[in-house]
Tab-separated table of C-alpha atoms in Angstrom:
chain	number	residue	atom	x	y	z
Z	241	MET	CA	49.689	170.010	174.316
Z	242	SER	CA	46.918	170.977	176.706
Z	243	LYS	CA	44.535	171.963	173.896
Z	244	SER	CA	44.800	168.563	172.161
Z	245	LEU	CA	44.349	166.326	175.176
Z	246	PRO	CA	40.545	166.621	175.628
Z	247	PHE	CA	39.966	165.704	171.979
Z	248	ALA	CA	42.413	162.827	172.237
Z	249	ALA	CA	40.767	161.597	175.405
Z	250	ALA	CA	37.328	161.571	173.769
Z	251	LEU	CA	38.593	159.473	170.876
Z	252	LEU	CA	40.398	157.179	173.242
Z	253	LEU	CA	37.378	156.529	175.433
Z	254	ALA	CA	35.237	155.670	172.422
Z	255	TRP	CA	37.813	153.195	171.204
Z	256	LEU	CA	38.599	151.607	174.550
Z	257	ALA	CA	34.981	150.678	175.099
Z	258	GLY	CA	35.156	147.768	172.712
Z	259	CYS	CA	38.567	146.738	171.437
Z	260	THR	CA	42.239	146.198	172.109
Z	261	THR	CA	45.308	147.021	170.050
Z	262	THR	CA	46.840	143.712	169.169
Z	263	GLY	CA	46.007	140.118	168.307
Z	264	GLN	CA	44.902	138.509	165.101
Z	265	GLY	CA	41.604	140.397	164.975
Z	266	ALA	CA	42.732	143.726	166.401
Z	267	GLN	CA	41.358	147.029	165.256
Z	268	SER	CA	43.470	150.067	164.510
Z	269	PRO	CA	43.753	152.662	167.286
Z	270	PRO	CA	42.155	156.096	166.895
Z	271	SER	CA	44.073	158.980	165.385
Z	272	VAL	CA	45.052	160.897	168.516
Z	273	ALA	CA	46.443	164.301	167.606
Z	274	THR	CA	50.182	164.865	167.753
Z	275	PRO	CA	50.950	167.444	170.470
Z	276	THR	CA	51.801	170.874	169.114
Z	277	GLY	CA	55.051	172.680	169.757
Z	278	LEU	CA	57.402	169.716	169.536
Z	279	PRO	CA	60.652	170.201	167.608
Z	280	ALA	CA	60.828	168.513	164.209
Z	281	VAL	CA	63.819	166.644	162.828
Z	282	VAL	CA	63.759	166.380	159.044
Z	283	GLU	CA	64.085	162.854	157.690
Z	284	ARG	CA	67.204	162.361	155.553
Z	285	TYR	CA	65.184	160.048	153.307
Z	286	LEU	CA	61.943	158.141	153.043
Z	287	THR	CA	61.896	154.859	151.135
Z	288	PRO	CA	59.334	154.411	148.330
Z	289	ALA	CA	55.962	153.166	149.532
Z	290	LEU	CA	55.369	149.411	149.555
Z	291	ASP	CA	51.613	148.970	149.664
Z	292	GLY	CA	50.506	145.569	150.880
Z	293	ALA	CA	53.732	144.614	152.643
Z	294	GLU	CA	52.726	145.856	156.153
Z	295	LEU	CA	56.192	146.655	157.466
Z	296	ASP	CA	56.688	146.172	161.183
Z	297	SER	CA	60.114	145.693	162.795
Z	298	LEU	CA	63.606	146.833	161.803
Z	299	ALA	CA	67.222	145.781	162.356
Z	300	THR	CA	70.570	146.776	160.851
Z	301	TRP	CA	73.631	144.784	159.836
Z	302	PRO	CA	77.095	146.094	158.842
Z	303	THR	CA	78.261	144.147	155.797
Z	304	PRO	CA	81.866	142.959	155.313
Z	305	ASP	CA	82.393	145.470	152.491
Z	306	GLY	CA	81.583	148.484	154.675
Z	307	ALA	CA	77.951	148.990	153.727
Z	308	THR	CA	75.001	148.767	156.117
Z	309	TRP	CA	71.833	146.779	155.522
Z	310	LEU	CA	68.458	147.759	156.917
Z	311	ILE	CA	66.250	144.689	157.355
Z	312	ALA	CA	62.478	145.006	157.746
Z	313	SER	CA	59.800	142.412	158.456
Z	314	ALA	CA	56.788	142.515	156.125
Z	315	LYS	CA	53.897	140.842	157.914
Z	316	ARG	CA	51.277	140.747	155.201
Z	317	SER	CA	53.574	139.583	152.385
Z	318	HIS	CA	55.384	137.141	154.726
Z	319	GLU	CA	58.828	138.397	153.713
Z	320	LEU	CA	61.913	140.224	154.854
Z	321	LEU	CA	62.882	143.313	152.883
Z	322	VAL	CA	66.506	144.428	152.696
Z	323	PHE	CA	67.499	148.051	152.048
Z	324	ASP	CA	70.731	149.983	151.755
Z	325	ALA	CA	70.629	151.860	155.055
Z	326	ASP	CA	72.556	154.810	153.622
Z	327	THR	CA	70.234	155.491	150.689
Z	328	GLY	CA	66.978	153.629	151.335
Z	329	HIS	CA	67.417	151.733	148.068
Z	330	ARG	CA	65.734	148.323	148.156
Z	331	LEU	CA	68.278	145.546	147.647
Z	332	ARG	CA	66.391	142.267	147.891
Z	333	THR	CA	63.435	140.323	149.244
Z	334	VAL	CA	63.781	137.188	151.355
Z	335	GLY	CA	61.262	134.453	152.100
Z	336	GLY	CA	57.598	134.109	151.246
Z	337	LYS	CA	54.698	132.400	152.954
Z	338	GLY	CA	55.311	128.868	154.215
Z	339	GLU	CA	56.402	126.638	157.076
Z	340	ALA	CA	59.724	125.360	155.709
Z	341	PRO	CA	63.009	126.865	156.889
Z	342	GLY	CA	63.584	130.127	155.052
Z	343	ALA	CA	59.857	130.778	154.613
Z	344	PHE	CA	57.692	132.825	156.983
Z	345	ASN	CA	54.154	133.165	158.243
Z	346	ARG	CA	53.479	136.644	159.610
Z	347	PRO	CA	57.088	137.589	160.526
Z	348	ASN	CA	57.185	140.277	163.175
Z	349	GLY	CA	60.248	140.863	165.349
Z	350	VAL	CA	63.753	140.974	163.869
Z	351	PHE	CA	67.028	141.158	165.784
Z	352	VAL	CA	70.641	140.987	164.616
Z	353	HIS	CA	73.616	139.797	166.636
Z	354	GLY	CA	76.876	139.351	164.796
Z	355	ASP	CA	76.053	137.402	161.634
Z	356	LEU	CA	72.841	135.910	163.032
Z	357	LEU	CA	69.381	137.261	162.255
Z	358	LEU	CA	66.525	136.194	164.530
Z	359	VAL	CA	62.950	136.465	163.223
Z	360	SER	CA	59.793	135.808	165.234
Z	361	GLU	CA	56.828	134.440	163.269
Z	362	ARG	CA	53.470	134.996	164.882
Z	363	ASP	CA	51.508	132.486	162.826
Z	364	ASN	CA	54.244	129.828	162.618
Z	365	HIS	CA	54.560	130.124	166.411
Z	366	ARG	CA	58.352	130.075	166.327
Z	367	VAL	CA	61.621	131.962	166.062
Z	368	GLN	CA	63.799	131.383	163.027
Z	369	VAL	CA	67.577	131.967	163.007
Z	370	LEU	CA	69.200	132.870	159.686
Z	371	ALA	CA	72.900	133.253	158.866
Z	372	LEU	CA	73.899	136.478	157.133
Z	373	PRO	CA	74.652	137.523	154.441
Z	374	ASP	CA	72.926	134.644	152.621
Z	375	PHE	CA	69.895	134.404	154.936
Z	376	ALA	CA	70.642	130.686	155.197
Z	377	PRO	CA	68.316	128.910	157.668
Z	378	ALA	CA	70.302	127.832	160.724
Z	379	LEU	CA	67.744	126.930	163.413
Z	380	LEU	CA	64.046	126.921	164.295
Z	381	PHE	CA	62.920	127.085	167.907
Z	382	GLY	CA	60.031	128.040	170.164
Z	383	THR	CA	57.433	125.421	169.296
Z	384	PRO	CA	55.203	124.286	170.895
Z	385	GLU	CA	55.361	126.804	173.751
Z	386	LEU	CA	55.185	130.047	171.718
Z	387	ARG	CA	51.636	131.018	170.805
Z	388	SER	CA	51.865	134.552	169.308
Z	389	PRO	CA	55.504	135.667	169.356
Z	390	TYR	CA	56.085	139.337	168.599
Z	391	GLY	CA	59.167	141.176	169.898
Z	392	LEU	CA	62.771	139.980	170.157
Z	393	TRP	CA	65.868	141.038	172.043
Z	394	ALA	CA	69.089	139.160	172.854
Z	395	HIS	CA	72.447	139.740	174.512
Z	396	GLU	CA	75.683	137.798	174.688
Z	397	THR	CA	76.332	136.143	178.056
Z	398	ALA	CA	79.513	134.270	177.020
Z	399	PRO	CA	81.398	133.718	173.759
Z	400	ASP	CA	79.009	132.139	171.218
Z	401	THR	CA	76.192	132.192	173.768
Z	402	LEU	CA	73.116	134.392	173.554
Z	403	GLU	CA	70.221	134.798	175.941
Z	404	VAL	CA	67.106	135.474	173.850
Z	405	TYR	CA	63.868	137.094	175.044
Z	406	VAL	CA	60.648	136.715	173.041
Z	407	THR	CA	57.405	138.499	173.907
Z	408	ASP	CA	54.352	136.270	173.494
Z	409	SER	CA	51.160	138.301	173.151
Z	410	PHE	CA	48.613	135.495	172.863
Z	411	MET	CA	45.025	136.640	173.294
Z	412	GLU	CA	41.675	134.944	173.849
Z	413	GLY	CA	38.121	135.149	172.572
Z	414	PRO	CA	36.616	134.598	169.116
Z	415	ASP	CA	38.248	137.776	167.776
Z	416	PHE	CA	41.505	137.469	169.777
Z	417	ARG	CA	40.910	140.744	171.618
Z	418	ARG	CA	40.537	139.541	175.199
Z	419	VAL	CA	43.520	139.573	177.535
Z	420	PRO	CA	43.984	136.114	179.108
Z	421	PRO	CA	43.377	135.535	182.829
Z	422	PHE	CA	46.096	136.979	185.072
Z	423	ASP	CA	47.388	133.552	186.083
Z	424	GLN	CA	48.425	132.983	182.438
Z	425	LEU	CA	50.373	136.226	182.124
Z	426	ASP	CA	53.498	134.691	183.640
Z	427	ARG	CA	54.104	133.502	180.048
Z	428	ARG	CA	54.296	136.936	178.453
Z	429	VAL	CA	58.072	136.670	177.877
Z	430	ARG	CA	59.927	133.468	176.958
Z	431	ARG	CA	63.673	133.022	177.577
Z	432	TYR	CA	66.095	130.834	175.617
Z	433	ARG	CA	69.815	130.176	175.560
Z	434	LEU	CA	71.346	129.945	172.104
Z	435	ASP	CA	74.799	128.302	171.871
Z	436	GLY	CA	77.223	127.723	169.024
Z	437	ASP	CA	77.472	129.321	165.604
Z	438	ALA	CA	75.824	128.920	162.233
Z	439	HIS	CA	78.805	127.064	160.734
Z	440	GLU	CA	79.316	124.388	163.405
Z	441	GLY	CA	75.696	124.212	164.529
Z	442	LEU	CA	73.396	126.042	166.927
Z	443	ARG	CA	71.751	124.608	170.033
Z	444	VAL	CA	68.847	126.104	171.940
Z	445	THR	CA	67.749	125.576	175.548
Z	446	ALA	CA	64.390	126.820	176.841
Z	447	LEU	CA	64.831	128.756	180.092
Z	448	GLY	CA	61.187	129.237	180.978
Z	449	SER	CA	58.934	132.259	180.950
Z	450	PHE	CA	58.047	135.229	183.112
Z	451	GLY	CA	55.566	138.049	183.611
Z	452	ASP	CA	53.953	139.725	186.589
Z	453	THR	CA	50.473	138.331	187.312
Z	454	ARG	CA	49.285	141.044	189.704
Z	455	GLU	CA	46.329	142.995	188.360
Z	456	ARG	CA	47.942	146.413	188.741
Z	457	THR	CA	51.313	145.590	187.141
Z	458	ALA	CA	50.696	142.601	184.849
Z	459	LEU	CA	52.004	142.609	181.276
Z	460	ARG	CA	48.700	142.588	179.424
Z	461	ILE	CA	49.520	143.241	175.751
Z	462	VAL	CA	53.196	143.019	174.829
Z	463	GLU	CA	55.354	143.473	171.772
Z	464	SER	CA	58.458	145.680	172.021
Z	465	ILE	CA	61.295	144.697	174.344
Z	466	ALA	CA	64.865	145.924	174.762
Z	467	GLY	CA	67.613	145.581	177.344
Z	468	ASP	CA	70.710	147.235	178.769
Z	469	PRO	CA	73.490	144.721	179.478
Z	470	ALA	CA	75.413	147.300	181.531
Z	471	SER	CA	72.646	147.457	184.136
Z	472	GLY	CA	70.868	144.128	183.605
Z	473	ARG	CA	67.636	145.991	182.876
Z	474	LEU	CA	64.853	144.986	180.481
Z	475	LEU	CA	62.183	147.429	179.363
Z	476	ILE	CA	58.962	145.858	178.088
Z	477	ALA	CA	56.169	147.866	176.479
Z	478	ASP	CA	52.629	147.111	177.636
Z	479	GLU	CA	50.264	148.419	174.942
Z	480	ASP	CA	46.940	147.826	176.711
Z	481	MET	CA	45.425	151.304	176.609
Z	482	ARG	CA	42.312	150.144	178.467
Z	483	HIS	CA	44.548	149.827	181.521
Z	484	GLU	CA	47.793	151.781	181.121
Z	485	ALA	CA	50.130	151.988	178.158
Z	486	THR	CA	53.635	152.141	179.607
Z	487	LEU	CA	57.089	150.596	179.832
Z	488	ARG	CA	57.732	148.191	182.688
Z	489	GLU	CA	61.165	147.282	184.003
Z	490	TYR	CA	62.367	143.722	184.638
Z	491	THR	CA	65.685	142.137	185.531
Z	492	PHE	CA	67.392	139.816	183.066
Z	493	ASP	CA	66.223	136.818	185.105
Z	494	GLY	CA	62.606	137.882	184.731
Z	495	GLN	CA	61.876	139.635	188.012
Z	496	PRO	CA	59.715	142.779	187.941
Z	497	THR	CA	61.451	145.682	189.662
Z	498	GLY	CA	58.263	147.670	190.186
Z	499	ARG	CA	59.542	150.555	188.080
Z	500	ALA	CA	57.458	151.832	185.177
Z	501	LEU	CA	56.979	155.061	183.307
Z	502	PRO	CA	54.182	157.189	184.790
Z	503	GLY	CA	50.682	156.802	183.456
Z	504	GLY	CA	49.958	159.314	180.718
Z	505	THR	CA	53.513	159.282	179.371
Z	506	PHE	CA	52.203	157.873	176.087
Z	507	LEU	CA	49.116	159.196	174.340
Z	508	LEU	CA	48.841	156.008	172.277
Z	509	GLU	CA	50.774	152.751	172.055
Z	510	PRO	CA	54.507	152.674	172.847
Z	511	GLU	CA	55.900	150.943	169.761
Z	512	GLY	CA	59.573	150.167	169.307
Z	513	ILE	CA	62.234	150.618	171.993
Z	514	ALA	CA	65.915	151.316	171.359
Z	515	LEU	CA	68.803	151.974	173.719
Z	516	TRP	CA	71.133	154.768	172.630
Z	517	ALA	CA	74.277	154.092	174.674
Z	518	CYS	CA	76.421	157.249	174.526
Z	519	THR	CA	79.102	156.233	177.055
Z	520	ALA	CA	79.600	153.140	179.197
Z	521	ASP	CA	76.768	154.137	181.516
Z	522	SER	CA	74.975	157.135	179.988
Z	523	GLY	CA	72.584	157.571	177.117
Z	524	TYR	CA	68.914	157.471	176.254
Z	525	TRP	CA	66.027	155.138	175.570
Z	526	ILE	CA	64.048	156.060	172.442
Z	527	VAL	CA	60.403	154.978	172.205
Z	528	ALA	CA	57.864	155.715	169.462
Z	529	ASP	CA	54.453	157.017	170.564
Z	530	GLN	CA	51.945	156.168	167.788
Z	531	VAL	CA	50.062	159.452	167.683
Z	532	SER	CA	49.025	161.044	164.374
Z	533	PRO	CA	49.618	162.739	161.950
Z	534	LEU	CA	53.239	162.508	163.112
Z	535	THR	CA	54.803	159.895	165.368
Z	536	VAL	CA	56.302	161.346	168.546
Z	537	PHE	CA	59.723	159.943	169.419
Z	538	ARG	CA	60.168	160.176	173.183
Z	539	LEU	CA	63.574	160.006	174.879
Z	540	PHE	CA	64.235	158.925	178.465
Z	541	ASP	CA	67.401	158.988	180.513
Z	542	ARG	CA	69.195	155.657	180.381
Z	543	GLN	CA	69.482	155.342	184.171
Z	544	SER	CA	66.680	157.323	185.777
Z	545	LEU	CA	64.076	156.947	182.976
Z	546	ALA	CA	63.320	160.656	183.394
Z	547	PRO	CA	61.998	162.349	180.223
Z	548	ALA	CA	64.884	163.713	178.154
Z	549	GLY	CA	63.037	165.287	175.226
Z	550	ALA	CA	60.719	164.456	172.342
Z	551	PHE	CA	60.564	165.199	168.644
Z	552	THR	CA	58.679	164.377	165.473
Z	553	GLY	CA	59.780	163.989	161.900
Z	554	THR	CA	58.151	165.927	159.093
Z	555	THR	CA	56.510	162.858	157.522
Z	556	VAL	CA	56.922	159.660	159.568
Z	557	ASP	CA	53.612	158.538	161.069
Z	558	GLY	CA	52.073	155.372	162.510
Z	559	THR	CA	55.429	153.944	163.544
Z	560	ASP	CA	55.512	150.292	164.565
Z	561	GLY	CA	59.213	149.465	164.622
Z	562	ILE	CA	62.427	151.444	165.033
Z	563	ALA	CA	66.099	150.549	164.751
Z	564	LEU	CA	68.982	152.549	166.155
Z	565	HIS	CA	72.334	152.240	164.392
Z	566	PRO	CA	74.746	154.256	166.566
Z	567	SER	CA	77.879	153.384	164.578
Z	568	PRO	CA	79.113	155.532	161.663
Z	569	THR	CA	77.974	154.613	158.168
Z	570	ARG	CA	78.890	156.079	154.800
Z	571	ALA	CA	75.984	158.525	154.842
Z	572	PHE	CA	75.539	158.896	158.604
Z	573	PRO	CA	78.886	159.621	160.329
Z	574	GLY	CA	77.159	159.929	163.698
Z	575	GLY	CA	74.768	157.012	163.205
Z	576	ALA	CA	71.088	156.890	162.326
Z	577	LEU	CA	67.611	156.155	163.637
Z	578	PHE	CA	65.260	154.287	161.287
Z	579	ALA	CA	61.475	154.267	161.769
Z	580	VAL	CA	58.588	152.577	159.963
Z	581	HIS	CA	56.171	155.028	158.334
Z	582	ALA	CA	52.488	154.064	157.980
Z	583	ASP	CA	53.281	150.331	157.583
Z	584	ARG	CA	54.645	150.883	154.060
Z	585	ALA	CA	57.867	152.909	154.108
Z	586	ILE	CA	60.878	153.689	156.302
Z	587	GLY	CA	62.232	157.073	157.321
Z	588	ALA	CA	65.851	157.719	158.280
Z	589	PHE	CA	66.996	160.312	160.829
Z	590	ASP	CA	70.596	161.456	161.279
Z	591	LEU	CA	71.554	161.119	164.952
Z	592	ARG	CA	73.564	164.339	164.679
Z	593	ASP	CA	70.341	166.167	163.798
Z	594	ILE	CA	68.577	164.678	166.841
Z	595	VAL	CA	71.446	165.649	169.166
Z	596	ALA	CA	71.503	169.204	167.818
Z	597	THR	CA	67.721	169.646	167.909
Z	598	LEU	CA	67.247	168.345	171.454
Z	599	GLN	CA	70.623	169.588	172.758
Z	600	LEU	CA	71.614	166.108	173.882
Z	601	ASP	CA	74.989	164.856	175.077
Z	602	PRO	CA	77.469	165.404	172.206
Z	603	ALA	CA	79.189	162.149	173.207
Z	604	CYS	CA	76.276	160.335	171.569
Z	605	VAL	CA	77.578	161.081	168.065
Z	606	GLN	CA	81.348	161.020	168.654
């Protein structure tokens, strides 16, 4: 790794001088070299390339007949794409550009709970709830307060009650590359309570927003978010490489704990966060580091956040979104990790291969 860092730093400094990594007019980050010497886990499959779709976020859903769907947001084509998670075969396309229920405008985050699919739409400034398996529109919420919604995460707080977190990475300036003033960054994450079910009707209650506004620890550019209900911990990725690309920890009620991963943990943007719960209180966080030519998947201890290993695939690069499916499927008895490749395909990793390669806790695939 030491030989590649000076070159990476030079590229990074040139890029940081004039742009950020998100927003409507964002530029692509530089191609920082993947560190050498990392173990490689061979992808079990790679879906055919879909040029022009601009894939971003992923979620999985176990169907009533025992199959597993892999659902991807396609930002440029304003659609959701549905794949067979076991084979990578494309099953269907949902949506199209528009404002009506069931249509999308720049869909980004996707999250599944039970038979509900939540989709954030950056340019419709809302979250849409769809009922699976028909993708029937069930609810729209988030307007007018959401400005540029990106990531989604939710957990059940009571029967038929979800608490939903939505990252809102609104930017300023004519090219949408300037981070807003610090006193506006207390709106980086929006909270909602979602009650009911798709059959009898859903109700939403806005619970406010949060985000640290101190210069050193503010959430500057946000997208990925994930939580651990067992510990009441949220991890939120801040992608602003001009300051410090890291994960910051919050409580479920929106209070910063002061914990974050050390500076320099990520060479580029941390994209996609997944919790791999191996037992009731042990496991790993998996985060994609967007270096090139191969994405680095970094693992951290569930409790301490200490580094627990890292690996690459043999092909997957430029990862935006990941989805962890820890339950057995027909093709993946120990579960699978899915990762977006270069905005146009999806790679699948067998969790048994990851455990064996990194010598992780065997309980993670039992």
